[in-house]
Short mmCIF file of C-alpha atoms and ligand atoms in Angstrom, two decimals:
data_model
loop_
_atom_site.label_atom_id
_atom_site.label_comp_id
_atom_site.label_asym_id
_atom_site.label_seq_id
_atom_site.Cartn_x
_atom_site.Cartn_y
_atom_site.Cartn_z
CA MET M 26 89.21 157.53 -229.23
CA THR M 27 89.94 154.07 -228.15
CA LEU M 28 91.76 152.40 -225.27
CA THR M 29 92.89 148.92 -225.69
CA ILE M 30 93.76 146.91 -222.30
CA LYS M 31 94.20 143.40 -221.26
CA ARG M 32 90.76 141.77 -220.54
CA PRO M 33 89.74 142.84 -217.01
CA ASP M 34 88.95 140.53 -214.21
CA ASP M 35 86.36 140.90 -211.46
CA TRP M 36 87.81 140.24 -208.00
CA HIS M 37 84.52 140.05 -206.08
CA LEU M 38 81.24 139.26 -207.89
CA HIS M 39 77.87 137.70 -206.87
CA LEU M 40 76.47 135.37 -209.49
CA ARG M 41 73.60 133.76 -207.49
CA ASP M 42 72.25 130.51 -208.75
CA GLY M 43 69.33 129.22 -210.98
CA GLU M 44 67.36 131.85 -213.15
CA MET M 45 69.31 134.73 -211.65
CA LEU M 46 72.48 133.26 -212.59
CA ALA M 47 71.46 132.61 -215.86
CA GLY M 48 70.32 136.24 -216.31
CA VAL M 49 73.43 137.91 -214.86
CA LEU M 50 76.40 135.83 -215.98
CA PRO M 51 76.33 137.01 -219.63
CA GLU M 52 76.50 140.57 -218.49
CA THR M 53 79.92 139.69 -216.67
CA ALA M 54 81.15 137.27 -219.27
CA ARG M 55 80.91 139.99 -221.96
CA ASP M 56 83.77 142.15 -220.60
CA PHE M 57 85.47 140.04 -218.06
CA GLY M 58 87.73 137.04 -218.37
CA ARG M 59 87.69 135.84 -214.75
CA ALA M 60 85.64 136.64 -211.52
CA ILE M 61 86.10 135.62 -208.11
CA VAL M 62 82.61 134.32 -207.25
CA MET M 63 81.25 135.04 -203.79
CA PRO M 64 79.91 131.73 -201.98
CA ASN M 65 76.93 133.44 -200.14
CA LEU M 66 74.19 131.46 -201.76
CA VAL M 67 71.43 129.96 -199.56
CA PRO M 68 72.85 127.74 -198.26
CA PRO M 69 76.35 128.98 -198.46
CA VAL M 70 79.10 127.24 -200.50
CA VAL M 71 81.06 125.75 -197.64
CA THR M 72 82.96 122.55 -198.95
CA SER M 73 84.90 121.85 -201.80
CA ALA M 74 82.13 119.59 -202.96
CA ASP M 75 79.69 122.51 -202.73
CA ALA M 76 82.35 124.69 -204.72
CA ALA M 77 82.76 122.05 -207.55
CA ALA M 78 78.99 121.81 -207.86
CA TYR M 79 78.37 125.34 -208.10
CA ARG M 80 81.27 125.70 -210.52
CA ALA M 81 79.52 123.30 -212.73
CA ARG M 82 76.26 125.23 -212.53
CA ILE M 83 78.16 128.41 -213.63
CA MET M 84 79.83 126.73 -216.42
CA ALA M 85 76.47 125.16 -217.77
CA ALA M 86 74.79 128.64 -217.65
CA LEU M 87 77.56 130.40 -219.71
CA PRO M 88 76.80 131.62 -223.09
CA GLU M 89 78.16 129.57 -226.11
CA GLY M 90 81.61 130.73 -226.96
CA ALA M 91 82.16 132.96 -223.81
CA ASP M 92 85.70 133.41 -222.70
CA PHE M 93 85.06 133.37 -218.90
CA GLN M 94 86.53 131.39 -215.96
CA PRO M 95 84.98 131.41 -212.59
CA LEU M 96 87.31 131.58 -209.60
CA MET M 97 85.74 129.72 -206.86
CA THR M 98 85.55 130.65 -203.09
CA LEU M 99 84.64 128.93 -199.96
CA TYR M 100 82.49 130.37 -197.07
CA LEU M 101 84.33 130.17 -193.90
CA THR M 102 82.34 128.87 -191.09
CA GLU M 103 83.24 127.73 -187.56
CA ALA M 104 83.05 124.23 -188.83
CA THR M 105 85.24 124.66 -191.84
CA ASN M 106 87.81 121.91 -192.29
CA ALA M 107 91.24 122.74 -192.81
CA GLY M 108 92.16 119.76 -194.75
CA ASP M 109 89.15 120.15 -197.12
CA VAL M 110 90.21 123.71 -197.75
CA ALA M 111 93.77 122.71 -198.45
CA ALA M 112 92.69 119.91 -201.02
CA ALA M 113 90.36 122.30 -202.77
CA HIS M 114 93.33 124.81 -203.12
CA ALA M 115 95.61 122.08 -204.30
CA SER M 116 93.52 120.68 -207.03
CA GLY M 117 92.92 124.34 -208.44
CA LEU M 118 89.24 124.51 -207.46
CA VAL M 119 89.40 127.07 -205.29
CA THR M 120 91.16 130.53 -205.44
CA ALA M 121 90.10 132.23 -202.10
CA VAL M 122 88.25 131.78 -198.92
CA LYS M 123 85.78 134.31 -197.80
CA LEU M 124 85.28 135.53 -194.26
CA TYR M 125 81.78 137.00 -193.45
CA PRO M 126 81.46 138.16 -189.81
CA ALA M 127 78.09 136.60 -188.77
CA GLY M 128 75.18 138.75 -189.77
CA ALA M 129 77.23 141.29 -191.64
CA THR M 130 75.37 141.27 -194.87
CA THR M 131 73.11 139.43 -197.36
CA ASN M 132 73.10 135.61 -196.56
CA SER M 133 75.81 135.83 -193.83
CA ASP M 134 74.19 133.95 -190.93
CA SER M 135 76.67 131.04 -191.13
CA GLY M 136 79.61 133.44 -190.83
CA VAL M 137 82.24 133.63 -188.14
CA ARG M 138 81.26 134.86 -184.46
CA ASP M 139 84.38 133.56 -182.51
CA PHE M 140 87.65 133.84 -184.45
CA ASP M 141 89.41 131.43 -182.24
CA ASN M 142 87.24 128.68 -183.86
CA VAL M 143 88.83 129.54 -187.27
CA GLN M 144 92.50 130.05 -186.20
CA GLY M 145 93.55 126.62 -187.49
CA VAL M 146 92.07 126.99 -191.00
CA LEU M 147 93.64 130.53 -191.27
CA GLU M 148 97.05 129.12 -190.29
CA LYS M 149 96.86 126.57 -192.82
CA MET M 150 95.88 129.02 -195.62
CA ALA M 151 98.90 131.24 -194.66
CA GLU M 152 101.13 128.11 -195.10
CA ILE M 153 99.73 127.19 -198.51
CA GLY M 154 99.44 130.66 -199.69
CA LEU M 155 95.58 130.82 -199.97
CA PRO M 156 94.29 134.46 -199.73
CA LEU M 157 91.41 135.31 -197.30
CA CYS M 158 88.80 137.78 -198.67
CA VAL M 159 87.29 139.74 -195.73
CA HIS M 160 83.83 141.37 -195.44
CA GLY M 161 85.38 144.24 -193.34
CA GLU M 162 82.42 145.46 -191.06
CA VAL M 163 81.87 144.80 -187.41
CA THR M 164 78.25 143.67 -186.57
CA ASP M 165 78.04 145.03 -182.93
CA PRO M 166 74.80 146.64 -182.76
CA SER M 167 76.19 149.48 -180.79
CA VAL M 168 78.55 150.60 -183.65
CA ASP M 169 77.23 153.11 -186.10
CA ILE M 170 76.87 151.63 -189.74
CA PHE M 171 78.80 154.38 -190.98
CA ASP M 172 81.79 153.31 -188.67
CA ARG M 173 81.72 149.63 -189.03
CA GLU M 174 84.57 149.48 -191.53
CA ALA M 175 86.95 151.56 -189.42
CA VAL M 176 86.08 149.76 -186.21
CA PHE M 177 86.50 146.50 -187.89
CA ILE M 178 90.08 147.28 -188.65
CA ASP M 179 90.80 148.09 -185.15
CA ARG M 180 88.89 145.29 -183.27
CA VAL M 181 89.16 142.37 -185.84
CA LEU M 182 91.55 142.70 -188.61
CA ASP M 183 94.63 144.32 -187.23
CA PRO M 184 94.54 141.67 -184.33
CA LEU M 185 94.20 138.97 -186.92
CA ARG M 186 96.94 140.31 -189.07
CA ARG M 187 99.19 140.43 -185.99
CA ARG M 188 98.33 136.74 -185.09
CA ILE M 189 98.90 135.51 -188.60
CA PRO M 190 101.12 138.13 -190.53
CA ASP M 191 101.79 135.64 -193.44
CA LEU M 192 98.16 135.34 -194.33
CA LYS M 193 97.49 137.14 -197.59
CA VAL M 194 94.29 139.32 -197.05
CA VAL M 195 92.07 141.03 -199.35
CA MET M 196 89.93 143.78 -197.84
CA GLU M 197 86.78 143.47 -199.87
CA HIS M 198 85.02 146.70 -201.23
CA ILE M 199 86.73 149.18 -199.09
CA THR M 200 84.77 152.29 -198.57
CA THR M 201 86.74 154.50 -196.41
CA ALA M 202 89.93 156.51 -196.32
CA ASP M 203 90.65 154.34 -193.04
CA GLY M 204 90.55 151.25 -195.41
CA VAL M 205 92.99 152.96 -197.69
CA GLY M 206 95.32 153.83 -195.01
CA TYR M 207 95.34 150.36 -193.58
CA VAL M 208 96.14 148.83 -196.82
CA LEU M 209 99.00 151.12 -197.45
CA SER M 210 100.49 150.58 -193.82
CA GLN M 211 100.58 146.81 -194.17
CA ASP M 212 102.33 143.92 -196.06
CA ASN M 213 100.37 140.96 -197.54
CA VAL M 214 97.15 143.11 -197.69
CA GLY M 215 95.32 144.26 -200.72
CA ALA M 216 92.02 145.71 -201.45
CA THR M 217 89.19 145.62 -203.89
CA ILE M 218 87.08 148.69 -204.72
CA THR M 219 83.66 148.55 -206.44
CA THR M 220 82.48 150.77 -209.36
CA HIS M 221 79.74 152.34 -207.32
CA HIS M 222 81.73 153.40 -204.36
CA LEU M 223 83.99 155.29 -206.80
CA ILE M 224 81.02 157.25 -207.88
CA ILE M 225 78.22 157.48 -205.02
CA ASN M 226 78.58 159.04 -201.57
CA ARG M 227 75.96 158.89 -198.82
CA ASN M 228 74.00 161.93 -200.19
CA ASP M 229 73.36 160.24 -203.50
CA LEU M 230 71.84 157.32 -201.31
CA LEU M 231 69.82 159.56 -199.08
CA VAL M 232 69.13 163.17 -200.23
CA GLY M 233 65.99 164.10 -202.24
CA GLY M 234 64.48 160.91 -201.55
CA ILE M 235 65.74 157.33 -200.55
CA HIS M 236 67.48 155.59 -203.57
CA PRO M 237 67.06 151.77 -202.80
CA HIS M 238 69.29 151.06 -205.91
CA TYR M 239 72.20 152.72 -204.22
CA TYR M 240 71.85 150.74 -200.97
CA CYS M 241 74.64 148.15 -200.59
CA LEU M 242 76.95 147.11 -197.77
CA PRO M 243 79.26 148.38 -196.79
CA ILE M 244 77.02 151.36 -197.03
CA ALA M 245 78.55 154.44 -199.11
CA LYS M 246 80.26 157.05 -196.72
CA ARG M 247 80.86 160.76 -196.87
CA GLU M 248 82.28 162.49 -199.97
CA GLU M 249 85.73 162.51 -198.41
CA HIS M 250 85.84 158.74 -198.33
CA ARG M 251 84.92 158.67 -202.07
CA ARG M 252 87.56 160.95 -202.87
CA ALA M 253 90.03 158.71 -201.00
CA LEU M 254 88.90 155.74 -202.97
CA VAL M 255 89.21 157.44 -206.31
CA GLU M 256 92.73 158.40 -205.43
CA ALA M 257 93.72 154.98 -204.46
CA ALA M 258 92.03 153.28 -207.52
CA THR M 259 93.44 155.74 -209.94
CA GLY M 260 96.89 156.24 -208.30
CA GLY M 261 98.53 153.12 -209.65
CA ASP M 262 99.31 151.33 -206.45
CA THR M 263 99.17 147.78 -207.16
CA ARG M 264 97.53 146.70 -203.97
CA PHE M 265 94.23 148.30 -205.15
CA PHE M 266 92.18 146.54 -207.68
CA LEU M 267 88.54 146.10 -209.14
CA GLY M 268 85.95 144.00 -207.43
CA THR M 269 82.65 145.25 -208.61
CA ASP M 270 80.64 143.69 -206.00
CA SER M 271 77.81 143.35 -208.59
CA ALA M 272 74.98 141.92 -206.42
CA PRO M 273 71.82 141.48 -208.13
CA HIS M 274 68.44 141.54 -206.39
CA THR M 275 65.16 141.90 -208.11
CA ASP M 276 63.53 145.22 -208.09
CA PRO M 277 60.51 143.97 -205.67
CA ASN M 278 63.31 142.98 -203.40
CA LYS M 279 65.09 146.33 -203.57
CA GLU M 280 62.17 148.62 -203.75
CA SER M 281 60.51 147.48 -200.44
CA ALA M 282 59.92 148.37 -196.98
CA CYS M 283 62.99 146.35 -196.01
CA GLY M 284 64.95 146.52 -199.25
CA CYS M 285 67.99 144.14 -199.92
CA ALA M 286 71.50 145.35 -199.95
CA GLY M 287 73.22 145.20 -203.26
CA VAL M 288 74.11 147.14 -206.43
CA PHE M 289 74.11 145.65 -209.79
CA SER M 290 76.71 147.13 -212.00
CA ALA M 291 77.96 144.13 -214.35
CA THR M 292 76.24 145.57 -217.30
CA ASN M 293 78.09 149.15 -217.49
CA THR M 294 80.94 148.65 -215.06
CA MET M 295 83.75 149.40 -217.66
CA ALA M 296 82.03 152.34 -219.14
CA CYS M 297 81.62 153.83 -215.53
CA LEU M 298 85.25 153.14 -214.73
CA ALA M 299 86.49 154.56 -217.87
CA HIS M 300 84.61 157.90 -217.01
CA VAL M 301 85.86 157.88 -213.42
CA PHE M 302 89.53 157.16 -214.69
CA GLU M 303 89.13 159.96 -217.67
CA GLU M 304 87.88 162.57 -214.99
CA ALA M 305 90.83 161.76 -212.89
CA ASN M 306 93.33 162.07 -215.81
CA ALA M 307 94.34 158.64 -215.34
CA LEU M 308 92.97 156.60 -218.10
CA GLU M 309 96.54 154.95 -218.55
CA ARG M 310 96.13 153.51 -215.20
CA LEU M 311 92.73 151.77 -215.83
CA GLU M 312 94.38 148.54 -217.14
CA GLY M 313 96.32 148.27 -214.05
CA PHE M 314 93.27 148.63 -211.82
CA ALA M 315 91.00 146.48 -213.83
CA SER M 316 93.16 144.01 -215.28
CA LEU M 317 96.93 143.68 -213.88
CA HIS M 318 97.01 144.28 -210.18
CA GLY M 319 94.26 141.62 -209.26
CA PRO M 320 96.34 138.77 -210.94
CA ALA M 321 99.51 140.07 -209.61
CA PHE M 322 98.07 140.01 -205.95
CA TYR M 323 96.75 136.38 -206.40
CA GLY M 324 99.84 135.13 -208.19
CA LEU M 325 98.14 134.54 -211.66
CA GLU M 326 98.97 135.79 -215.08
CA PRO M 327 96.99 138.47 -216.41
CA SER M 328 94.40 137.56 -219.23
CA ALA M 329 96.00 136.85 -222.74
CA ALA M 330 92.83 138.40 -224.44
CA MET M 331 92.30 142.11 -224.82
CA LEU M 332 89.34 144.60 -224.48
CA THR M 333 88.82 147.60 -226.37
CA LEU M 334 87.09 150.71 -224.93
CA THR M 335 85.80 153.21 -227.40
CA ARG M 336 84.68 156.82 -226.39
CA HIS M 337 81.83 158.25 -228.43
CA ALA M 338 81.17 161.87 -228.74
CA ASP M 339 77.53 161.40 -227.88
CA PRO M 340 76.35 159.67 -224.88
CA VAL M 341 75.67 155.99 -225.25
CA THR M 342 72.73 154.28 -223.52
CA TYR M 343 72.91 151.17 -221.33
CA PRO M 344 69.79 149.31 -220.34
CA ALA M 345 67.90 150.76 -217.12
CA LYS M 346 67.32 147.12 -216.18
CA ILE M 347 67.81 143.48 -217.33
CA GLU M 348 65.10 141.09 -217.28
CA THR M 349 66.00 137.66 -215.74
CA GLY M 350 64.08 134.45 -215.06
CA ALA M 351 63.88 135.65 -211.57
CA GLY M 352 62.78 139.14 -212.27
CA PRO M 353 63.84 142.45 -213.46
CA VAL M 354 67.17 143.80 -211.92
CA THR M 355 67.94 147.38 -212.13
CA VAL M 356 71.43 148.44 -213.41
CA PHE M 357 73.53 150.73 -211.58
CA ASP M 358 72.76 154.35 -212.79
CA PRO M 359 76.05 156.55 -212.28
CA GLY M 360 73.95 159.83 -212.36
CA PHE M 361 75.91 161.09 -215.37
CA PRO M 362 75.89 160.36 -219.18
CA LEU M 363 78.32 157.41 -220.17
CA HIS M 364 80.36 157.82 -223.36
CA TRP M 365 82.27 154.61 -223.54
CA THR M 366 81.58 151.18 -225.01
CA THR M 367 83.35 147.79 -224.94
CA SER M 368 84.25 145.51 -227.57
C1 NCD K 424 75.93 141.56 -201.35
C2 NCD K 424 74.97 140.56 -201.68
O1 NCD K 424 73.86 141.08 -202.04
O2 NCD K 424 75.15 139.29 -201.68
N1 NCD K 424 75.34 142.87 -200.94
C3 NCD K 424 76.13 144.06 -200.91
O3 NCD K 424 75.31 144.98 -200.53
N2 NCD K 424 77.23 144.06 -201.36
C4 NCD K 424 76.70 140.92 -200.00
C5 NCD K 424 77.92 141.68 -199.70
O4 NCD K 424 78.96 141.71 -200.33
O5 NCD K 424 78.20 142.38 -198.74
ZN1 ZN K 425 80.01 141.27 -202.30
#
């Protein structure tokens, strides 16, 4: 059995830099035409000059003949200049701005602490139609890690939406039924959903031993939340689209007493998604989720190229890890046999 869809895009991806970039970029470029590239390098991609230089490094690392376009983002800080952002958007260099609450996740120390200090930039973005991608978790140490998304919606996102209702917002990597519900209740709000949050719940992370390769932020939640995400992703609503949040860390950095957050899924994401959509009897909606809804939200055309998925009767194997110049990186293990390949 085969399924041919427009070439997918990844609306939330970490490519890193240097040897890691060189190692992981071919994994994404194989199946994806475009990706929103996260700016949380060390130091972060803050200015249009930073984004132009990073884009050039990505283009230089692309394999010969690859059909892939990086869509660049700027990391919002309290010192971000609205004019620089507007110019980066006008020139076509930048597709979105990323908001990390300070300290919320990997390399987010330069993120926003006081939202009053970014009001001017956000108003400018609303005016020019530049979307804000939001890491939606509060960082208040008194809030339980499993509640941080729901509390963020009430304390930060909803007030921000009320102040600037015309700002287009992407809730990144939603992990809860609360996130799904909020998107459905709003105008101008979309959400990305990762491959792994459609597949694992918090038991997979914590039962029978701790599984560091399932540790990511936002952390996987209860099974009822995973089910709500599957329903949203496979239900056909155009406000939900794929953002893998494929976030490589080397195995020593994951398998450690203080392991890094991030799941690397670029290598087998389409095979995993085909499995999830097949189980939900929604294979005909995979193209919408992976290839159509994202471009529509961002005001872009879908890809002109196509990708064919083939279902094999026998399970197919994907590498358990990829070797990069920075070290080995474990590939997401969905916990079930995969039957799909792409070409
Ligand atoms: C991401 C990373 O490693 O950069 N980690 C993760 O767990 N998703 C950062 C992020 O998107 O939160
Ligand atoms: Zn991410």
